[in-house]
Coordinates of C-alpha atoms in Angstrom, one line a residue:
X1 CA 0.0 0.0 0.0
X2 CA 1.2 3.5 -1.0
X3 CA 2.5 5.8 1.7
X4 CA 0.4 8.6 0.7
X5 CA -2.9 8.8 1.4
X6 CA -5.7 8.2 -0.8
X7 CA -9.4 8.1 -0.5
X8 CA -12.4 8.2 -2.8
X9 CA -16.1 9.0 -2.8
X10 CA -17.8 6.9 -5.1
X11 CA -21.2 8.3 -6.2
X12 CA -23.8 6.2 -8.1
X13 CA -25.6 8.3 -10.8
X14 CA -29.0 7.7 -9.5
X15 CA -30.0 10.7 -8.2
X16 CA -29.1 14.1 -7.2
X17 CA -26.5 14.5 -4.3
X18 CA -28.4 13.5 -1.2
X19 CA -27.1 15.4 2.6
X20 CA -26.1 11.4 3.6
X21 CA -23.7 11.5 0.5
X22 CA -22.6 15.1 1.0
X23 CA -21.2 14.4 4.3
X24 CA -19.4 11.2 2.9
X25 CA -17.5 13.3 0.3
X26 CA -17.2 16.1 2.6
X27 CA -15.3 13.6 5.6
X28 CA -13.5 12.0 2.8
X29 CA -12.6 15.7 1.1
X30 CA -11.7 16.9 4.8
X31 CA -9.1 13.3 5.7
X32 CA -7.1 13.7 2.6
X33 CA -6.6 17.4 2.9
X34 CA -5.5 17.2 6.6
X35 CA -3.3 14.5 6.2
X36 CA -1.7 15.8 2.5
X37 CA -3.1 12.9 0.5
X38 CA -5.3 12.7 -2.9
X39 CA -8.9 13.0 -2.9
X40 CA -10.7 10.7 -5.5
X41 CA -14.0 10.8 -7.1
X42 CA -15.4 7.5 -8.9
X43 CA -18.4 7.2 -10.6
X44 CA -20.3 3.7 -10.0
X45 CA -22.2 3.9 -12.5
X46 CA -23.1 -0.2 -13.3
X47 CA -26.8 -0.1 -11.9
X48 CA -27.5 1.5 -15.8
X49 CA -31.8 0.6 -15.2
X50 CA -31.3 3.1 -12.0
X51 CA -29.0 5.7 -13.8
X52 CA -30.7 9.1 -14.4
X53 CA -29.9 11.7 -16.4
X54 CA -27.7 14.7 -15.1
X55 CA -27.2 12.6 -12.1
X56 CA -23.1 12.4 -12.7
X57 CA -23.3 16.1 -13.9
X58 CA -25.5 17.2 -10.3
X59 CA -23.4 15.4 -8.3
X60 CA -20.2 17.1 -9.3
X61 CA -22.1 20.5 -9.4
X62 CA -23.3 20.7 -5.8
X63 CA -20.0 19.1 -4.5
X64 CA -18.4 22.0 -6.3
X65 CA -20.7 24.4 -4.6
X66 CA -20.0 23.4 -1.2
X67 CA -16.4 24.2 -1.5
X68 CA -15.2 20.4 -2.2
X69 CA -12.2 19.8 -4.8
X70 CA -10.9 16.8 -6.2
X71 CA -7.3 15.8 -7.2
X72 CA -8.7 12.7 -9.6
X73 CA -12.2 12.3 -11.2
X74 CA -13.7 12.2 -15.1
X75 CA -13.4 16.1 -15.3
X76 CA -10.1 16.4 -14.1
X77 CA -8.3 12.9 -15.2
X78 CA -5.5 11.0 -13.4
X79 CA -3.1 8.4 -13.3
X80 CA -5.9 5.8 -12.2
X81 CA -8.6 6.1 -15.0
X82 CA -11.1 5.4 -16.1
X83 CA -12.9 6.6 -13.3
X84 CA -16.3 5.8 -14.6
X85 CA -17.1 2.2 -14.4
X86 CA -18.8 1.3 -17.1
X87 CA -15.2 2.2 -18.7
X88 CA -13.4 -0.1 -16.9
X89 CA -15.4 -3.5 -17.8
X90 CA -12.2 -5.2 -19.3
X91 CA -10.4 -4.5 -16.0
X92 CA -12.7 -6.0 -14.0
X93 CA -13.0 -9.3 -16.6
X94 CA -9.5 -9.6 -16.6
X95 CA -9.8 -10.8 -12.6
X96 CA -12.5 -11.9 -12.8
X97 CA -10.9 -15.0 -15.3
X98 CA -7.9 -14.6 -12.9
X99 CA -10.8 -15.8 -10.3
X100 CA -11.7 -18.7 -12.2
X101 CA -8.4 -19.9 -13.8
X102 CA -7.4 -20.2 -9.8
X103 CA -10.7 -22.2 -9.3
X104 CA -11.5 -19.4 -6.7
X105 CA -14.6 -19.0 -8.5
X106 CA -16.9 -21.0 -10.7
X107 CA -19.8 -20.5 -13.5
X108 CA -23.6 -20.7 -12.1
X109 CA -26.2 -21.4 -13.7
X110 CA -29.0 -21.6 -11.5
X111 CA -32.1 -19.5 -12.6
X112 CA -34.2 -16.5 -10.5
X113 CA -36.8 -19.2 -10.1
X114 CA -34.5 -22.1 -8.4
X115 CA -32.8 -19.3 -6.3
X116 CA -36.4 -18.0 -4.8
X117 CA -37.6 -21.5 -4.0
X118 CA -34.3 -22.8 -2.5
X119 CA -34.9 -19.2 -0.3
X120 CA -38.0 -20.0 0.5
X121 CA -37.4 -23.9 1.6
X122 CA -34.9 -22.2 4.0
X123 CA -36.6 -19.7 5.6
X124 CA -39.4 -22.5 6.4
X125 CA -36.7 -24.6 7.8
X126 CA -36.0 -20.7 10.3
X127 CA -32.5 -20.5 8.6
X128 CA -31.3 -17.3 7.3
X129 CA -30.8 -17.3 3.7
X130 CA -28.0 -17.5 1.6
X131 CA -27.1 -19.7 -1.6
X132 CA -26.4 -23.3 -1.1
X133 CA -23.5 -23.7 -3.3
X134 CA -25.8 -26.3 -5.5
X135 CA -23.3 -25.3 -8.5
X136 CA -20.2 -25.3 -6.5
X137 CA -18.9 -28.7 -8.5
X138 CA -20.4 -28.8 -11.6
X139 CA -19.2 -31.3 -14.2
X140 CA -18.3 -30.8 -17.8
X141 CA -21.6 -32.6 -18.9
X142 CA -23.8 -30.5 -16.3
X143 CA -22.3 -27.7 -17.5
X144 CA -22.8 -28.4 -21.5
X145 CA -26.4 -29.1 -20.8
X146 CA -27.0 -25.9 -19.1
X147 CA -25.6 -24.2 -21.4
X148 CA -27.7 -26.5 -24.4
X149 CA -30.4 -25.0 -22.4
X150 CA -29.5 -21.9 -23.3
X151 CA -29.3 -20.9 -19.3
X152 CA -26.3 -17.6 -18.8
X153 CA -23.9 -18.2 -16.2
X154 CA -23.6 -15.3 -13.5
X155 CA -20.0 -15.8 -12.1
X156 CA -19.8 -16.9 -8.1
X157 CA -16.4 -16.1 -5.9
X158 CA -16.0 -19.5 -3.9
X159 CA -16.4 -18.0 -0.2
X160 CA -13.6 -20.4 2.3
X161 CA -15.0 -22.0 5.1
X162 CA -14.5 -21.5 8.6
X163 CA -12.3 -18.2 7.7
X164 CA -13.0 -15.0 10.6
X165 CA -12.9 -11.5 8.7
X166 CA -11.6 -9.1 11.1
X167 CA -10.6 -5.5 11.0
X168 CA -10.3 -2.6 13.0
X169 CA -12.8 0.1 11.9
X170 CA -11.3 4.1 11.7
X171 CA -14.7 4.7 13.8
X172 CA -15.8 1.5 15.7
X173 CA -12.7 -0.5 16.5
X174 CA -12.6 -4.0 16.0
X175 CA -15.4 -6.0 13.7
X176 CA -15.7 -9.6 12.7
X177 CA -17.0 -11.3 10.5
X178 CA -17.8 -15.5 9.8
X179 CA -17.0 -16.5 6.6
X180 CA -19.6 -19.4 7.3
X181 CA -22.2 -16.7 7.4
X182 CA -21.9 -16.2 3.4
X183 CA -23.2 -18.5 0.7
X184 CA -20.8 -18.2 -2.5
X185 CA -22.0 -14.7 -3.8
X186 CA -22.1 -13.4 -7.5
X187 CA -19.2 -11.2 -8.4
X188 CA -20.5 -10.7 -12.2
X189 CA -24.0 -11.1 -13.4
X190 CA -25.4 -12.9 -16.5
X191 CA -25.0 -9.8 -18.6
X192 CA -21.2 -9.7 -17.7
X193 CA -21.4 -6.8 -15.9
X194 CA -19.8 -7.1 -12.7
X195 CA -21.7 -6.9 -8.6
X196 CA -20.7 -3.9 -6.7
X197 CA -18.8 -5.7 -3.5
X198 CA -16.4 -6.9 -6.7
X199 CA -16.1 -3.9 -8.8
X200 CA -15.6 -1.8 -5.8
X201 CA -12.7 -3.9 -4.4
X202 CA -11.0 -3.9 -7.7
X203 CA -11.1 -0.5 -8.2
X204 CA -10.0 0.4 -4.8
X205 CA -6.8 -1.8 -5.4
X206 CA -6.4 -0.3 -9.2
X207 CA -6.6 3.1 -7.6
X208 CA -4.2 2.7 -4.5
X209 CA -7.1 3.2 -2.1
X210 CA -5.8 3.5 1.7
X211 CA -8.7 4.5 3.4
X212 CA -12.5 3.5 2.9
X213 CA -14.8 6.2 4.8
X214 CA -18.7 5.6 4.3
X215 CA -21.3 5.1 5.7
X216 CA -22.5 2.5 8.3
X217 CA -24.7 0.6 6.0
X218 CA -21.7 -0.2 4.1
X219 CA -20.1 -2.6 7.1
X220 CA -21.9 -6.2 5.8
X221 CA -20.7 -5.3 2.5
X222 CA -16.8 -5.3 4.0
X223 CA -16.0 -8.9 4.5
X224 CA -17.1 -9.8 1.2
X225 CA -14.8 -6.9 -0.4
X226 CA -11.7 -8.4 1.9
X227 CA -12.6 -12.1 0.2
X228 CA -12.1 -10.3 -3.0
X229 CA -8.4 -9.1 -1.3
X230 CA -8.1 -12.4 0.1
X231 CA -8.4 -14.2 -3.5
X232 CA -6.5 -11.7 -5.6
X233 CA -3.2 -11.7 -2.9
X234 CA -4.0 -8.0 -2.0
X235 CA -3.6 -5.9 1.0
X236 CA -7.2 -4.4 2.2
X237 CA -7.5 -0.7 2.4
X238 CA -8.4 0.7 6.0
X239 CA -12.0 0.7 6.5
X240 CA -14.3 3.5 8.6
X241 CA -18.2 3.4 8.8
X242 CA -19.6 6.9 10.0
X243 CA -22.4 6.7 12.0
X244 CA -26.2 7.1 10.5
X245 CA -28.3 10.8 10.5
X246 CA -31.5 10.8 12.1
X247 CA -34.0 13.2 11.8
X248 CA -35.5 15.1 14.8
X249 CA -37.3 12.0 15.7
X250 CA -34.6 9.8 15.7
X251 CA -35.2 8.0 12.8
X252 CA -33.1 7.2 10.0
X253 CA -33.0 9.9 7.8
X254 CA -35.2 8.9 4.8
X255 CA -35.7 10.3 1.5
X256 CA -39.4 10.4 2.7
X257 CA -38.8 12.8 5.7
X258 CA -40.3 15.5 3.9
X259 CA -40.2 18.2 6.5
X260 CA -36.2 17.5 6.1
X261 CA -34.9 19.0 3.1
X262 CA -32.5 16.2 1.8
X263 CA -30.7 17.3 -1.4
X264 CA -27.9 20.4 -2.0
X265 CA -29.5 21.4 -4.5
X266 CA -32.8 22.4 -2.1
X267 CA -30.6 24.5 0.0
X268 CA -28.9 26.3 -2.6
X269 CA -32.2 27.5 -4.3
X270 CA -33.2 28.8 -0.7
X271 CA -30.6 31.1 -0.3
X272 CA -28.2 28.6 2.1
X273 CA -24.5 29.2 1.8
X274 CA -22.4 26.6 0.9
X275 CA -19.7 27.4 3.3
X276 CA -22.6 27.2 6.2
X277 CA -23.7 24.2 4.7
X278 CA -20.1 23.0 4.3
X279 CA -20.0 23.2 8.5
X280 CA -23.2 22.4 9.6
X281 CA -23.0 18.9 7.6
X282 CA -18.9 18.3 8.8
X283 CA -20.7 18.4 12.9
X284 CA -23.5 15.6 11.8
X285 CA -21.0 12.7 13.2
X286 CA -18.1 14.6 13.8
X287 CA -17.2 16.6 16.6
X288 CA -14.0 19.6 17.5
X289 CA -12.6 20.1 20.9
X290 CA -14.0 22.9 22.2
X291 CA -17.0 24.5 22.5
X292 CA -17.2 26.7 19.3
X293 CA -19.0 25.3 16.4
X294 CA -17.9 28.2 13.4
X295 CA -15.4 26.9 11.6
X296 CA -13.9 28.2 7.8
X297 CA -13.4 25.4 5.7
X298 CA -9.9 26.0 5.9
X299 CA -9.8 25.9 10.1
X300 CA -12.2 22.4 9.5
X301 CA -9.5 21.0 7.1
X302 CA -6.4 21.5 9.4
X303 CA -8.5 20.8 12.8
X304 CA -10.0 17.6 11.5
X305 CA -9.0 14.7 13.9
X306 CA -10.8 11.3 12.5
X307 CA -10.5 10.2 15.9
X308 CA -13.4 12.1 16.9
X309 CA -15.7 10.8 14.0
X310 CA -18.6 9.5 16.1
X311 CA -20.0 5.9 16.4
X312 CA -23.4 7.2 17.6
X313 CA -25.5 8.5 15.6
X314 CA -26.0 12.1 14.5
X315 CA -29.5 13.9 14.8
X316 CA -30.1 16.6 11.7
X317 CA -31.4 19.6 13.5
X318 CA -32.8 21.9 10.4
X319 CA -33.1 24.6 13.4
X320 CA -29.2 24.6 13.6
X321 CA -28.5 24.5 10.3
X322 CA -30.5 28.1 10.2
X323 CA -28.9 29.6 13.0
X324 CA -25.3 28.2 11.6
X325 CA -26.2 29.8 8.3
X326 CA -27.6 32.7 9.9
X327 CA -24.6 33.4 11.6
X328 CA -22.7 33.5 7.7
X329 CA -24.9 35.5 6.5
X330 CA -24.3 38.6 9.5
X331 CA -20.7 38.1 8.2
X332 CA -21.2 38.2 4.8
X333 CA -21.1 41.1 2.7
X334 CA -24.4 43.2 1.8
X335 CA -23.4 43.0 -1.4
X336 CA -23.8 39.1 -1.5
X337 CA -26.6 38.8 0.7
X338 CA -28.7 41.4 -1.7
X339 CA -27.2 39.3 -4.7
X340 CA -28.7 35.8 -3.2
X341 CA -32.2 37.9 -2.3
X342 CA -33.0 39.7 -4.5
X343 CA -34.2 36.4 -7.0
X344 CA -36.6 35.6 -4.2
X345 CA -38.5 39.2 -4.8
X346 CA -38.3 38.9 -8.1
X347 CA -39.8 35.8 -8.4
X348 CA -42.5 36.6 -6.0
X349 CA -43.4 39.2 -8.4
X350 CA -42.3 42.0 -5.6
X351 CA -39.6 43.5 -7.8
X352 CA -39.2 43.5 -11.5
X353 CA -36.5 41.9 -13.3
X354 CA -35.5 44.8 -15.1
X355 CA -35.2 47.4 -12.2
X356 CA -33.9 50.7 -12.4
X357 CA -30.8 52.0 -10.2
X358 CA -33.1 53.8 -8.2
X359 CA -35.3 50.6 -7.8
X360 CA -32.3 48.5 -7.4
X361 CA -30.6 51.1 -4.7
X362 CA -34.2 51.1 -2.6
X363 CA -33.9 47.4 -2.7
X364 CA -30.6 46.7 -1.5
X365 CA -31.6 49.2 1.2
X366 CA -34.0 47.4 1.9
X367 CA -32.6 43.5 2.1
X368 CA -29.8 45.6 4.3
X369 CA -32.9 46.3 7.2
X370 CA -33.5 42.3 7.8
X371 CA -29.3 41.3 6.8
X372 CA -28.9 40.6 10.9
X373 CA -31.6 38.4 10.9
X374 CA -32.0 36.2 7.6
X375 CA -31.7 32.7 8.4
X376 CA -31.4 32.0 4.5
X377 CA -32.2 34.3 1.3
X378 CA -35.8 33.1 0.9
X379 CA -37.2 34.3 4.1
X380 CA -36.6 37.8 2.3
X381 CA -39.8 37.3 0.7
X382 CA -41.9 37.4 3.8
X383 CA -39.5 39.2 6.4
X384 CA -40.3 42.3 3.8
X385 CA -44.2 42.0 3.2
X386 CA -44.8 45.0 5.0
X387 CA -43.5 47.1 2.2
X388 CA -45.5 45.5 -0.3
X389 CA -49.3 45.6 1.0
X390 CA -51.6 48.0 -0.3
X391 CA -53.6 47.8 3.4
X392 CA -52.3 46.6 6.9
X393 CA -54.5 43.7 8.6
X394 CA -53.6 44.3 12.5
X395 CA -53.4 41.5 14.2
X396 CA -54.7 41.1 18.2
X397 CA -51.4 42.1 19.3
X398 CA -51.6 45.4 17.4
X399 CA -55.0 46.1 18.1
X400 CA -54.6 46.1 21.2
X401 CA -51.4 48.7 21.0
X402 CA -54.1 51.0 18.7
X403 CA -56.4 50.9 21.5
X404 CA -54.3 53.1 24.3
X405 CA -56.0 56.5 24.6
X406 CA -52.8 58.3 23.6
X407 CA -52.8 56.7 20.2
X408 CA -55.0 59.0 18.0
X409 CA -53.0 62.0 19.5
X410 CA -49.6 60.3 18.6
X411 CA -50.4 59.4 15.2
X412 CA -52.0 62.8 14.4
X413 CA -49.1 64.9 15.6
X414 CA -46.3 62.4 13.9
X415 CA -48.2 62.9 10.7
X416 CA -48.0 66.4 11.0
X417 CA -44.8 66.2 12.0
X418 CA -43.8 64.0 8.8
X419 CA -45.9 66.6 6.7
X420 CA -43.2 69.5 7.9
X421 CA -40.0 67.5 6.8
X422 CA -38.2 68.8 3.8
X423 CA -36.3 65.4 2.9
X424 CA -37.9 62.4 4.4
X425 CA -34.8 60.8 5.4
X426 CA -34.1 58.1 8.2
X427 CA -32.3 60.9 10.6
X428 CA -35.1 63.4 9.7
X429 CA -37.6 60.8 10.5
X430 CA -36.3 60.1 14.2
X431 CA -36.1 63.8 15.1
X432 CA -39.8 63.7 14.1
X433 CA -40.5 61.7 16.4
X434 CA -38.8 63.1 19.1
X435 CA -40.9 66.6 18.1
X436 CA -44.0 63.9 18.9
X437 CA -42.2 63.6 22.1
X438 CA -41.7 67.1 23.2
X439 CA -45.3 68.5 22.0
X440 CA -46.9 65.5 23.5
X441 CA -45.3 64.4 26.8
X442 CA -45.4 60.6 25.6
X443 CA -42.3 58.4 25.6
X444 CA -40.7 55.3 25.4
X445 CA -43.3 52.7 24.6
X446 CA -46.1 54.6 24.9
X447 CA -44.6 57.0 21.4
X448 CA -42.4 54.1 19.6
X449 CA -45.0 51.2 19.6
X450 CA -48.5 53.2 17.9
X451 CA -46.4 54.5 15.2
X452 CA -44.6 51.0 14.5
X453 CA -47.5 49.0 14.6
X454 CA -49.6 51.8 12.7
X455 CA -47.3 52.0 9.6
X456 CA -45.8 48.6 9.9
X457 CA -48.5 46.7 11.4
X458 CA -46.1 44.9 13.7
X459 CA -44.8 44.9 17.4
X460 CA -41.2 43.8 16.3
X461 CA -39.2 44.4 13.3
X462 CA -36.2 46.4 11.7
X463 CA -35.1 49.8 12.2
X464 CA -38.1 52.1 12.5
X465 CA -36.9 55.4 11.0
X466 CA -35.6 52.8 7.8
X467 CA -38.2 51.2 7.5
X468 CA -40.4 54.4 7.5
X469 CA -38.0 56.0 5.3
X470 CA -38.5 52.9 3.1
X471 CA -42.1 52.6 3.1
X472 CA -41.9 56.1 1.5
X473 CA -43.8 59.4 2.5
X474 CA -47.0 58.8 0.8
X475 CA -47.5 55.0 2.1
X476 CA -46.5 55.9 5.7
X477 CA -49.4 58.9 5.4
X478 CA -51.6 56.9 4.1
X479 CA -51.3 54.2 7.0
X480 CA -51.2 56.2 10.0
X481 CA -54.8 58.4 8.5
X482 CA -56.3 54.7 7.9
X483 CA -55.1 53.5 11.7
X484 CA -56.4 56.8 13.3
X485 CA -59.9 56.6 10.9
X486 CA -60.1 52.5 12.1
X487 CA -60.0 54.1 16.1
X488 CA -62.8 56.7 15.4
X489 CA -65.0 54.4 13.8

């Protein structure tokens, strides 16, 4: 085995890239780069009735978007190629005739039909399944009568018996495994193409695989990969199985969860940032020393310690993904925040596509008011309603502001107030309101809350004098006549 270290993630083409498989390439991405070694992408792409179009293309895409690069992989080529493998079928035929030369495996010809009924006999007998060997030691006539039959021969590796698999996993320590467990299994189908547990233990070996990181429902299929070393005279690769995600229930996170969004591409359409993405998914199994969870990609590549990958497994809280994105986003530039916003009005038909500067400058000043407290760029759409309803609709909570006797007075005298104002600018709007103050006698509360809630229509929110200032002369007029008209009715 090679000195340096190498590792791969090995993506099937099914489907678009899935949070389980981001955080496989990402722990992968993260080991090679802290220990200096090569980060390798394969594409398993033999399953062709599952293969779906654009599914190599997304993959690479959204692994690109969260900040992930490769040193080997289709795009970028390599010393190891081809790194699809559908490209590499006379590799894997070449061993597998090495297999059979050696007598280490043998043809089969039993049928779907045979296989299901000798499954069936055995669970009514209470054992576990697995293949009898009933074509272990076939004969040269057996075999030319099958084939007169015109049955195809799926290829079986010849499993040993009584032989204990054992090695120490990166994350779990020590696992075994009984060879006995294992009936001979198929290492290439009828069609030629060859099983995954084969294919994959080839290609680690062609590709001077160290390390194996996946996931946990990967461990059964590690003792048939190391019969596959066993057989061919090669050393095994060190193996780690990461721990599964559960949702907030503590299930296994399902492609079903539907109030868990479960592919990149979801997140990047909402306005998430890869780099907050790129954190929140390197905690789901893995854990720093410390308290602080806000890490650069770079700090996360030279503080990443495999030792503290987790066994147990890792709950996907979508409420700390917002509040780690959240926390990005107050330290991004306005600039980028507006740029990942802005979309979201547009397509909500709040803003036209083709704004003016003016429109475009009132808009970034805008997005700017609610910049502190955007968990992610959609919520832009509804944080800023306010400044896009013809009529407010006060709620129980407001109402119930309206209804102190000092209202109608405040409201009238900050209109009048507004009236007076030569340019109706944020620092000309606060000093209107402190007029209110001094011609009224009313303070704190008692002045802030009737005029928020009468030209906003909420308790909370962003910067009043902005947001009046924002709202525009005409529209803040408008509101506080219609709140004082509502009282005297």
């Amino acid at each position: 085995m090679t000195n340096e270290i190498r590792v791969r993630y090995a993506p099937s083409p099914t489907g678009h890239l899935h949070i389980g498989n981001a955080r496989t390439a990402l722990f992968n991405y993260l080991y090679a780069r802290h220990l200096g070694g090569k980060f390798i992408i394969r594409i398993e792409d033999t399953d062709e009735k599952r293969n779906v179009a654009g599914g190599e293309q997304s993959q690479m895409e959204y692994l690109k978007w969260l900040g992930i690069e490769w040193d080997e992989s289709v795009d970028v080529g390599g010393d190891y190629g081809p790194y699809r493998q559908m490209e590499r079928l006379d590799l894997y035929q070449q061993y597998i005739d090495e297999l059979l030369d050696k007598n280490l495996a043998y043809k089969c010809y039993v049928t779907e039909e045979e296989l299901e009924a000798e499954r069936e006999a055995q669970r009514a007998r209470g054992e576990v399944p697995k293949y009898s060997g009933a074509h272990r030691d076939l004969t040269e006539e057996q075999i030319k009568q099958f084939e007169a039959e015109g049955r195809q021969p799926s290829i079986r590796i010849r499993v040993p018996e009584g032989v204990t698999y054992k090695f120490n996993d990166l994350v779990r320590g020590e696992i075994t495994f009984e060879s006995n467990d294992f009936g001979d299994w198929v290492i290439a189908k009828k069609n030629g193409t060859p099983t995954y547990n084969f294919a994959v233990a080839v290609d680690d070996y062609l590709m001077k695989i160290t390390d194996v990181l996946r996931g946990e429902e990967h461990i059964s299929n590690t003792p048939k990969q190391m019969m596959v070393y066993d057989a061919l005279g090669w050393e095994a690769p060190r193996f780690g199985h990461m721990a599964l995600i559960l949702n907030e229930q503590r299930k296994k996170l399902s492609k079903r969860d539907e109030h868990i969004l479960q592919f990149i591409g979801q997140y990047e359409k909402l306005g998430y940032l890869p780099e907050a993405l790129f954190n929140f998914i390197t905690l789901l199994g893995w854990s720093p020393v410390g308290e602080e969870e806000i890490f650069t990609d770079e700090q996360l590549i030279e503080i990443f310690d495999p030792s503290r990958l987790s066994s147990s497994p890792a709950v996907f809280d979508p409420q700390k993904l917002k509040w780690i994105n959240n926390q990005y986003v107050k330290a991004s530039s306005l600039d980028r925040i507006v740029d990942l916003s802005l979309p979201h009005l547009v397509e909500a038909g709040r803003l036209a596509e083709d704004m003016s500067e003016d429109q475009r400058a009132w808009a970034r000043e805008l997005i700017s008011l609610y910049q502190e407290q955007l968990n992610y760029a959609a919520e832009i759409v509804e944080l800023t309603e306010l400044f896009f309803k013809e009529e407010i609709d006060y709620d129980e909570e407001a109402m119930a502001v309206l209804k102190e006797e000092q209202v109608p007075e405040v409201l009238e005298t900050y209109s009048a107030k507004l009236d007076e104002l030569e340019a109706f600018e944020p620092d000309a709007i606060k000093k209107a309101v402190k007029a209110v103050q001094k011609e009224t006698g009313h303070k704190g509360k008692k002045l802030f809350m009737p005029i928020r809630v009468a030209t906003t229509g909420q308790t909370h929110g962003p910067e009043l004098p902005n947001a009046i200032h924002l709202l525009g002369k005409e529209t803040v007029q408008k509101r506080l006549k219609n709140a004082v008209e509502q009282l005297q009715a």
